[in-house]
mmCIF file of C-alpha atoms in Angstrom:
data_model
loop_
_atom_site.group_PDB
_atom_site.id
_atom_site.type_symbol
_atom_site.label_atom_id
_atom_site.label_comp_id
_atom_site.label_asym_id
_atom_site.label_seq_id
_atom_site.Cartn_x
_atom_site.Cartn_y
_atom_site.Cartn_z
ATOM 1 C CA MET A 1 9.916 -10.075 -6.297
ATOM 2 C CA ARG A 2 9.010 -7.524 -3.690
ATOM 3 C CA ILE A 3 5.779 -5.502 -3.864
ATOM 4 C CA SER A 4 6.282 -2.206 -2.055
ATOM 5 C CA ALA A 5 3.715 -0.744 0.331
ATOM 6 C CA ARG A 6 3.314 2.079 -2.186
ATOM 7 C CA ALA A 7 2.415 -0.378 -4.966
ATOM 8 C CA ASP A 8 0.071 -2.358 -2.689
ATOM 9 C CA TYR A 9 -1.730 0.822 -1.601
ATOM 10 C CA ALA A 10 -1.935 2.079 -5.182
ATOM 11 C CA VAL A 11 -3.546 -1.144 -6.381
ATOM 12 C CA ARG A 12 -5.974 -1.140 -3.476
ATOM 13 C CA ALA A 13 -6.964 2.465 -4.188
ATOM 14 C CA ALA A 14 -7.329 1.712 -7.889
ATOM 15 C CA LEU A 15 -9.548 -1.274 -7.091
ATOM 16 C CA GLN A 16 -11.726 0.913 -4.879
ATOM 17 C CA LEU A 17 -12.044 3.378 -7.776
ATOM 18 C CA ALA A 18 -12.816 0.526 -10.187
ATOM 19 C CA ALA A 19 -15.548 -0.790 -7.912
ATOM 20 C CA ALA A 20 -17.102 2.692 -7.733
ATOM 21 C CA GLN A 21 -16.543 3.506 -11.409
ATOM 22 C CA ASP A 22 -20.204 4.389 -12.025
ATOM 23 C CA ALA A 23 -20.814 6.096 -8.673
ATOM 24 C CA GLY A 24 -18.854 9.282 -9.316
ATOM 25 C CA PRO A 25 -15.691 10.637 -7.729
ATOM 26 C CA LEU A 26 -14.392 9.183 -4.469
ATOM 27 C CA LYS A 27 -12.706 11.330 -1.871
ATOM 28 C CA ALA A 28 -9.190 10.343 -0.891
ATOM 29 C CA GLU A 29 -10.248 10.351 2.753
ATOM 30 C CA ALA A 30 -12.913 7.730 2.070
ATOM 31 C CA ILE A 31 -10.475 5.493 0.209
ATOM 32 C CA ALA A 32 -7.894 5.918 2.986
ATOM 33 C CA VAL A 33 -10.440 4.927 5.664
ATOM 34 C CA ASP A 34 -11.875 1.988 3.692
ATOM 35 C CA GLN A 35 -8.439 0.595 2.848
ATOM 36 C CA ASP A 36 -6.703 1.513 6.139
ATOM 37 C CA ILE A 37 -4.080 3.636 4.394
ATOM 38 C CA SER A 38 -2.528 6.824 5.721
ATOM 39 C CA HIS A 39 -4.410 9.691 4.078
ATOM 40 C CA LYS A 40 -1.253 11.751 3.523
ATOM 41 C CA PHE A 41 0.572 8.786 1.951
ATOM 42 C CA LEU A 42 -2.430 7.995 -0.220
ATOM 43 C CA GLU A 43 -2.653 11.587 -1.492
ATOM 44 C CA GLY A 44 0.930 11.255 -2.780
ATOM 45 C CA ILE A 45 0.152 7.949 -4.461
ATOM 46 C CA LEU A 46 -3.009 9.355 -6.088
ATOM 47 C CA GLY A 47 -0.994 12.343 -7.252
ATOM 48 C CA ASP A 48 1.480 10.012 -8.980
ATOM 49 C CA MET A 49 -1.387 8.070 -10.513
ATOM 50 C CA ARG A 50 -2.896 11.349 -11.779
ATOM 51 C CA LYS A 51 0.424 12.376 -13.315
ATOM 52 C CA GLY A 52 0.676 8.888 -14.861
ATOM 53 C CA GLY A 53 -2.713 9.244 -16.478
ATOM 54 C CA LEU A 54 -4.463 6.515 -14.502
ATOM 55 C CA VAL A 55 -6.758 8.706 -12.437
ATOM 56 C CA GLN A 56 -8.358 12.106 -12.737
ATOM 57 C CA SER A 57 -9.353 14.391 -9.951
ATOM 58 C CA GLN A 58 -11.523 17.384 -9.211
ATOM 59 C CA ARG A 59 -11.417 19.680 -6.212
ATOM 60 C CA GLY A 60 -14.398 20.892 -4.264
ATOM 61 C CA GLY A 61 -17.403 19.530 -2.435
ATOM 62 C CA ASN A 62 -18.368 17.210 -5.279
ATOM 63 C CA GLY A 63 -14.785 16.447 -6.130
ATOM 64 C CA GLY A 64 -12.591 13.437 -5.650
ATOM 65 C CA TYR A 65 -10.822 10.833 -7.764
ATOM 66 C CA TRP A 66 -11.939 8.496 -10.525
ATOM 67 C CA LEU A 67 -10.257 6.253 -13.041
ATOM 68 C CA ALA A 68 -9.133 8.043 -16.193
ATOM 69 C CA ARG A 69 -9.949 4.995 -18.334
ATOM 70 C CA PRO A 70 -12.343 2.056 -18.011
ATOM 71 C CA ALA A 71 -11.175 -0.448 -15.392
ATOM 72 C CA GLU A 72 -11.094 -3.113 -18.121
ATOM 73 C CA THR A 73 -8.220 -1.269 -19.807
ATOM 74 C CA ILE A 74 -6.018 -0.737 -16.719
ATOM 75 C CA SER A 75 -3.905 -3.641 -15.522
ATOM 76 C CA VAL A 76 -2.389 -4.168 -12.100
ATOM 77 C CA ALA A 77 0.971 -3.873 -13.861
ATOM 78 C CA ASP A 78 -0.007 -0.402 -15.141
ATOM 79 C CA VAL A 79 -0.718 0.728 -11.562
ATOM 80 C CA ILE A 80 2.546 -0.684 -10.187
ATOM 81 C CA ARG A 81 4.632 0.800 -13.011
ATOM 82 C CA CYS A 82 2.987 4.179 -12.399
ATOM 83 C CA VAL A 83 4.029 4.352 -8.759
ATOM 84 C CA ASP A 84 7.169 2.189 -8.637
ATOM 85 C CA GLY A 85 8.626 2.084 -12.137
ATOM 86 C CA PRO A 86 9.545 -1.081 -14.074
ATOM 87 C CA LEU A 87 8.133 -4.367 -12.833
ATOM 88 C CA VAL A 88 11.440 -6.245 -13.103
ATOM 89 C CA SER A 89 14.843 -4.665 -12.986
ATOM 90 C CA VAL A 90 18.281 -5.986 -12.160
ATOM 91 C CA ARG A 91 20.541 -3.554 -10.350
ATOM 92 C CA GLY A 92 18.139 -0.821 -11.506
ATOM 93 C CA GLU A 93 18.414 -1.778 -15.174
ATOM 94 C CA ARG A 94 15.798 -3.363 -17.422
ATOM 95 C CA PRO A 95 16.700 -6.911 -18.458
ATOM 96 C CA PRO A 96 17.087 -6.170 -22.205
ATOM 97 C CA ASP A 97 19.776 -3.609 -21.354
ATOM 98 C CA LEU A 98 21.949 -6.244 -19.639
ATOM 99 C CA SER A 99 24.539 -8.582 -21.023
ATOM 100 C CA TYR A 100 26.392 -11.496 -19.468
ATOM 101 C CA THR A 101 29.298 -13.638 -20.559
ATOM 102 C CA GLY A 102 30.657 -17.053 -19.842
ATOM 103 C CA ALA A 103 28.878 -19.200 -17.297
ATOM 104 C CA ALA A 104 26.362 -16.398 -16.570
ATOM 105 C CA GLU A 105 25.351 -15.923 -20.211
ATOM 106 C CA SER A 106 22.016 -17.758 -19.815
ATOM 107 C CA LEU A 107 21.117 -15.555 -16.840
ATOM 108 C CA LEU A 108 19.722 -12.958 -19.237
ATOM 109 C CA THR A 109 17.215 -15.492 -20.567
ATOM 110 C CA LEU A 110 16.113 -16.212 -16.992
ATOM 111 C CA TRP A 111 15.566 -12.516 -16.219
ATOM 112 C CA ILE A 112 13.601 -12.030 -19.448
ATOM 113 C CA ALA A 113 11.453 -15.096 -18.634
ATOM 114 C CA LEU A 114 10.852 -13.746 -15.111
ATOM 115 C CA ARG A 115 9.736 -10.420 -16.562
ATOM 116 C CA ALA A 116 7.384 -12.173 -19.020
ATOM 117 C CA SER A 117 5.926 -14.270 -16.188
ATOM 118 C CA VAL A 118 5.372 -11.249 -13.954
ATOM 119 C CA ARG A 119 3.735 -9.362 -16.840
ATOM 120 C CA GLY A 120 1.424 -12.297 -17.424
ATOM 121 C CA VAL A 121 0.224 -12.439 -13.825
ATOM 122 C CA LEU A 122 0.052 -8.673 -13.284
ATOM 123 C CA GLY A 123 -1.678 -8.179 -16.632
ATOM 124 C CA VAL A 124 -4.991 -8.811 -14.887
ATOM 125 C CA SER A 125 -7.294 -5.824 -15.287
ATOM 126 C CA LEU A 126 -8.674 -3.843 -12.391
ATOM 127 C CA ALA A 127 -12.166 -4.840 -13.568
ATOM 128 C CA GLU A 128 -11.316 -8.554 -13.391
ATOM 129 C CA LEU A 129 -9.762 -8.216 -9.952
ATOM 130 C CA ALA A 130 -12.516 -5.987 -8.523
ATOM 131 C CA ALA A 131 -15.138 -8.477 -9.722
ATOM 132 C CA ALA A 132 -13.103 -11.429 -8.338
ATOM 133 C CA ASN A 133 -13.122 -12.811 -11.869
ATOM 134 C CA LEU A 134 -9.486 -13.839 -12.240
ATOM 135 C CA PRO A 135 -8.329 -15.759 -15.303
ATOM 136 C CA ALA A 136 -8.282 -19.540 -14.813
ATOM 137 C CA GLU A 137 -4.495 -19.758 -15.218
ATOM 138 C CA ILE A 138 -3.971 -17.329 -12.318
ATOM 139 C CA VAL A 139 -6.462 -19.185 -10.129
ATOM 140 C CA ALA A 140 -4.648 -22.441 -10.985
ATOM 141 C CA LEU A 141 -1.299 -20.945 -9.910
ATOM 142 C CA ALA A 142 -2.775 -19.865 -6.571
ATOM 143 C CA ASP A 143 -4.564 -23.229 -6.093
ATOM 144 C CA ASP A 144 -1.261 -25.066 -6.025
ATOM 145 C CA PRO A 145 -0.525 -25.703 -2.309
ATOM 146 C CA GLU A 146 3.156 -25.083 -2.963
ATOM 147 C CA ALA A 147 2.339 -21.500 -3.916
ATOM 148 C CA TRP A 148 1.343 -20.844 -0.279
ATOM 149 C CA THR A 149 4.552 -22.138 1.287
ATOM 150 C CA ASN A 150 7.834 -20.338 1.791
ATOM 151 C CA PRO A 151 10.851 -22.362 0.771
#
């Protein structure tokens, strides 16, 4: 699986908004500086997140961006889907829309399992991630030394 720069930046911006949830709106410029993201690129990402219902914005001196819902109700998967589309696709199609025959028939089961696994990991909420309070099963996956090696 490949995480695009757009998805990485969107999650980082969302985490910054989650961490400042009670502090009021954050300016895009401040997020861009804090996260070392191009301001222009970030504005496009935040625009997509606004259209997707994940953030709200207000113009003006006291304006900026904030999460549209509590951070506990927004998953990393929600953010990635908002800016990049489906989490797992094969040739641009969602796995349930595929069919295989013969020796490749069980491939569909593999793609569905991959999607379920990705959903499980990326189902972590922004609140959990911002507080560094990841579920034990995710910490266990990352604690495996093999997870850190490239085959």
